[in-house]
């Protein structure tokens, strides 16, 4: 049966756009909703233009109360009945209370070759470390930040004159290939990692 996918965003939503574009024809999943914690997220317009329902759950009113924010997320998802959640540049940390019931059904994309560089500023940290190879990872989400079984990675060679911006741009190109490839495989019931080199 076709899987229903909720995509969570906070910003421009370029990964979300690639996921939406990929879910057609004999793909085993379809997007049922795009949810943002930020009403200004550019990705909301992209989702609406693609005919995908959107939800906004602002986090500010719940400042200091992640559990209440997560209850609001659950409420907003309810009538869309997703089978899977794809975090795609969703910039809020989720607690075990939300994550655990979705264990094995929630994916995230992270701009580093995990387990290297969990958290923020991954491109800067790779450059500062003098890494020759950087990249991105899609993984199952667990309550630990940027952790969980790895479902795919794409490598990007670091060039001598790379800046944070040039490196980020090349990693993002790979994210756009990797995330749809992983989702197609995962939604079809195959958890073997997708490795792009
Ligand atoms: C991506 O680099 C993603 O890996 C990171 O945030 C960025 C989101 O970009 N977590 P976009 O909103 O998909 O364009």
Tab-separated table of C-alpha atoms and ligand atoms in Angstrom:
chain	number	residue	atom	x	y	z
A	1	UNK	CA	0.000	0.000	0.000
A	2	UNK	CA	1.232	3.492	-0.780
A	3	UNK	CA	2.839	5.145	2.235
A	4	UNK	CA	1.653	8.602	3.291
A	5	UNK	CA	4.554	10.943	4.060
A	6	UNK	CA	4.589	14.074	6.218
A	7	UNK	CA	7.537	16.372	5.476
A	8	UNK	CA	8.693	18.761	8.218
A	9	UNK	CA	10.532	21.950	7.216
A	10	UNK	CA	11.683	25.229	8.745
A	11	UNK	CA	13.103	27.098	5.766
A	12	UNK	CA	13.552	27.135	2.033
A	13	UNK	CA	12.475	23.542	1.681
A	14	UNK	CA	14.671	22.566	-1.254
A	15	UNK	CA	15.023	19.008	0.064
A	16	UNK	CA	11.264	18.861	0.616
A	17	UNK	CA	10.737	19.994	-2.985
A	18	UNK	CA	12.951	17.188	-4.289
A	19	UNK	CA	11.075	14.670	-2.137
A	20	UNK	CA	7.700	15.902	-3.447
A	21	UNK	CA	8.924	15.774	-7.047
A	22	UNK	CA	10.154	12.221	-6.558
A	23	UNK	CA	6.887	10.788	-5.215
A	24	UNK	CA	5.084	10.000	-8.453
A	25	UNK	CA	4.359	7.102	-10.802
A	26	UNK	CA	5.273	3.785	-9.174
A	27	UNK	CA	7.005	5.381	-6.153
A	28	UNK	CA	5.819	3.599	-2.986
A	29	UNK	CA	4.934	6.867	-1.191
A	30	UNK	CA	3.032	10.109	-1.610
A	31	UNK	CA	3.243	13.346	0.395
A	32	UNK	CA	0.180	13.916	2.559
A	33	UNK	CA	1.257	17.144	4.302
A	34	UNK	CA	4.138	19.610	4.630
A	35	UNK	CA	4.447	21.022	8.137
A	36	UNK	CA	6.538	24.016	9.206
A	37	UNK	CA	7.258	25.551	12.593
A	38	UNK	CA	7.828	28.878	10.814
A	39	UNK	CA	4.977	30.539	8.895
A	40	UNK	CA	7.558	32.395	6.742
A	41	UNK	CA	9.227	29.204	5.515
A	42	UNK	CA	9.591	29.514	1.738
A	43	UNK	CA	8.930	25.812	1.377
A	44	UNK	CA	5.261	26.316	2.310
A	45	UNK	CA	4.625	28.139	-0.986
A	46	UNK	CA	6.386	25.377	-2.903
A	47	UNK	CA	4.218	22.736	-1.228
A	48	UNK	CA	1.024	24.678	-1.910
A	49	UNK	CA	2.002	25.155	-5.553
A	50	UNK	CA	2.494	21.389	-5.745
A	51	UNK	CA	-1.004	20.841	-4.323
A	52	UNK	CA	0.213	19.350	-1.045
A	53	UNK	CA	-1.663	20.404	2.134
A	54	UNK	CA	0.353	22.492	4.597
A	55	UNK	CA	0.261	22.991	8.347
A	56	UNK	CA	2.040	25.594	10.471
A	57	UNK	CA	2.722	24.907	14.137
A	58	UNK	CA	4.673	27.889	15.466
A	59	UNK	CA	7.078	27.005	18.238
A	60	UNK	CA	7.262	30.453	19.882
A	61	UNK	CA	3.963	30.206	21.787
A	62	UNK	CA	5.311	27.022	23.398
A	63	UNK	CA	8.647	28.518	24.462
A	64	UNK	CA	10.162	26.349	27.177
A	65	UNK	CA	7.532	23.638	26.776
A	66	UNK	CA	8.666	21.201	24.091
A	67	UNK	CA	6.102	18.629	25.153
A	68	UNK	CA	3.207	21.029	24.507
A	69	UNK	CA	4.740	21.965	21.131
A	70	UNK	CA	4.976	18.286	20.246
A	71	UNK	CA	1.354	17.698	21.251
A	72	UNK	CA	0.453	20.467	18.829
A	73	UNK	CA	2.516	18.759	16.118
A	74	UNK	CA	0.706	15.489	16.743
A	75	UNK	CA	-2.633	17.286	16.608
A	76	UNK	CA	-1.776	18.971	13.303
A	77	UNK	CA	-0.731	15.649	11.784
A	78	UNK	CA	-3.727	13.676	12.979
A	79	UNK	CA	-6.160	14.122	10.100
A	80	UNK	CA	-3.394	13.709	7.481
A	81	UNK	CA	-2.716	10.205	8.860
A	82	UNK	CA	0.965	9.913	7.824
A	83	UNK	CA	2.779	6.584	7.842
A	84	UNK	CA	6.231	8.192	7.673
A	85	UNK	CA	7.778	11.526	8.660
A	86	UNK	CA	10.687	13.055	6.727
A	87	UNK	CA	12.509	15.843	8.544
A	88	UNK	CA	13.926	18.099	5.827
A	89	UNK	CA	15.686	21.061	7.375
A	90	UNK	CA	13.356	21.043	10.390
A	91	UNK	CA	15.280	23.088	12.926
A	92	UNK	CA	13.596	22.084	16.183
A	93	UNK	CA	14.863	19.327	18.432
A	94	UNK	CA	12.262	16.676	19.162
A	95	UNK	CA	12.081	14.827	22.477
A	96	UNK	CA	11.768	11.098	23.045
A	97	UNK	CA	8.061	11.604	23.767
A	98	UNK	CA	7.485	12.506	20.112
A	99	UNK	CA	10.271	10.506	18.501
A	100	UNK	CA	9.861	7.122	20.173
A	101	UNK	CA	6.348	6.360	18.851
A	102	UNK	CA	7.700	7.132	15.348
A	103	UNK	CA	10.757	4.899	15.763
A	104	UNK	CA	11.569	3.262	12.444
A	105	UNK	CA	9.143	5.579	10.622
A	106	UNK	CA	10.918	8.955	10.820
A	107	UNK	CA	13.898	10.008	8.674
A	108	UNK	CA	16.226	13.021	8.771
A	109	UNK	CA	18.831	14.473	6.442
A	110	UNK	CA	21.965	15.907	7.984
A	111	UNK	CA	24.731	17.777	6.148
A	112	UNK	CA	27.729	15.712	7.278
A	113	UNK	CA	29.007	12.173	7.060
A	114	UNK	CA	27.627	10.997	10.391
A	115	UNK	CA	28.808	10.121	12.954
A	116	UNK	CA	31.036	13.128	12.219
A	117	UNK	CA	29.722	16.597	13.031
A	118	UNK	CA	26.370	16.181	14.707
A	119	UNK	CA	24.606	19.492	15.292
A	120	UNK	CA	25.234	22.786	13.530
A	121	UNK	CA	27.986	24.409	11.393
A	122	UNK	CA	28.954	21.108	9.824
A	123	UNK	CA	30.630	22.608	6.740
A	124	UNK	CA	32.775	24.968	8.790
A	125	UNK	CA	33.804	22.125	11.094
A	126	UNK	CA	34.766	19.878	8.151
A	127	UNK	CA	36.875	22.690	6.650
A	128	UNK	CA	38.515	23.490	9.982
A	129	UNK	CA	39.384	19.819	10.466
A	130	UNK	CA	41.022	19.720	7.026
A	131	UNK	CA	38.792	16.867	5.867
A	132	UNK	CA	39.350	15.713	2.290
A	133	UNK	CA	35.863	14.226	2.082
A	134	UNK	CA	32.609	15.638	3.468
A	135	UNK	CA	28.995	14.904	2.593
A	136	UNK	CA	25.521	14.197	3.889
A	137	UNK	CA	23.588	11.441	5.623
A	138	UNK	CA	19.995	10.266	5.790
A	139	UNK	CA	19.256	8.381	8.992
A	140	UNK	CA	16.414	7.071	11.091
A	141	UNK	CA	15.553	9.496	13.863
A	142	UNK	CA	16.069	8.546	17.475
A	143	UNK	CA	15.844	10.758	20.537
A	144	UNK	CA	19.611	11.428	20.381
A	145	UNK	CA	20.574	14.362	18.134
A	146	UNK	CA	21.588	13.365	14.577
A	147	UNK	CA	21.875	9.740	15.598
A	148	UNK	CA	20.071	6.564	14.600
A	149	UNK	CA	20.636	3.907	11.935
A	150	UNK	CA	22.199	5.284	8.746
A	151	UNK	CA	20.049	4.802	5.643
A	152	UNK	CA	22.288	6.536	3.129
A	153	UNK	CA	25.302	8.752	2.606
A	154	UNK	CA	26.695	10.818	-0.247
A	155	UNK	CA	30.316	11.920	-0.316
A	156	UNK	CA	31.588	15.288	-1.524
A	157	UNK	CA	35.279	15.984	-2.114
A	158	UNK	CA	36.545	19.102	-0.379
A	159	UNK	CA	38.420	21.376	-2.813
A	160	UNK	CA	41.468	23.442	-1.809
A	161	UNK	CA	39.686	26.775	-2.329
A	162	UNK	CA	36.351	25.732	-0.786
A	163	UNK	CA	34.557	28.148	1.507
A	164	UNK	CA	31.716	27.222	3.817
A	165	UNK	CA	29.302	28.499	1.132
A	166	UNK	CA	30.798	26.627	-1.827
A	167	UNK	CA	31.058	23.418	0.145
A	168	UNK	CA	27.508	23.757	1.477
A	169	UNK	CA	26.211	24.255	-2.056
A	170	UNK	CA	27.878	21.077	-3.343
A	171	UNK	CA	26.668	19.095	-0.329
A	172	UNK	CA	23.123	20.386	-0.895
A	173	UNK	CA	23.247	19.111	-4.510
A	174	UNK	CA	24.014	15.672	-3.113
A	175	UNK	CA	21.276	15.960	-0.467
A	176	UNK	CA	18.823	16.495	-3.323
A	177	UNK	CA	19.895	13.185	-4.886
A	178	UNK	CA	20.320	11.201	-1.698
A	179	UNK	CA	17.093	11.923	0.170
A	180	UNK	CA	14.722	10.900	-2.660
A	181	UNK	CA	16.813	7.790	-3.315
A	182	UNK	CA	16.652	6.769	0.345
A	183	UNK	CA	12.943	7.521	0.701
A	184	UNK	CA	12.066	5.446	-2.374
A	185	UNK	CA	13.995	2.462	-1.038
A	186	UNK	CA	12.862	2.856	2.590
A	187	UNK	CA	9.177	3.369	1.750
A	188	UNK	CA	9.362	0.208	-0.321
A	189	UNK	CA	10.401	-1.691	2.813
A	190	UNK	CA	14.145	-1.939	2.078
A	191	UNK	CA	16.356	-0.490	4.813
A	192	UNK	CA	19.714	-1.230	3.172
A	193	UNK	CA	21.716	2.005	3.015
A	194	UNK	CA	22.035	3.959	-0.231
A	195	UNK	CA	25.678	4.947	-0.718
A	196	UNK	CA	26.442	7.634	-3.332
A	197	UNK	CA	30.132	8.249	-4.125
B	1	LIG	C1	19.929	21.146	4.563
B	1	LIG	O1	21.307	21.342	4.436
B	1	LIG	C2	19.689	20.078	5.568
B	1	LIG	O2	20.612	19.042	5.532
B	1	LIG	C3	19.852	20.859	6.832
B	1	LIG	O3	19.196	22.081	6.581
B	1	LIG	C4	19.254	22.347	5.192
B	1	LIG	C5	17.852	22.538	4.713
B	1	LIG	O4	17.790	23.029	3.431
B	1	LIG	N1	19.396	20.142	7.979
B	1	LIG	P1	16.398	23.064	2.654
B	1	LIG	O5	15.388	23.758	3.568
B	1	LIG	O6	16.015	21.657	2.360
B	1	LIG	O7	16.651	23.875	1.415
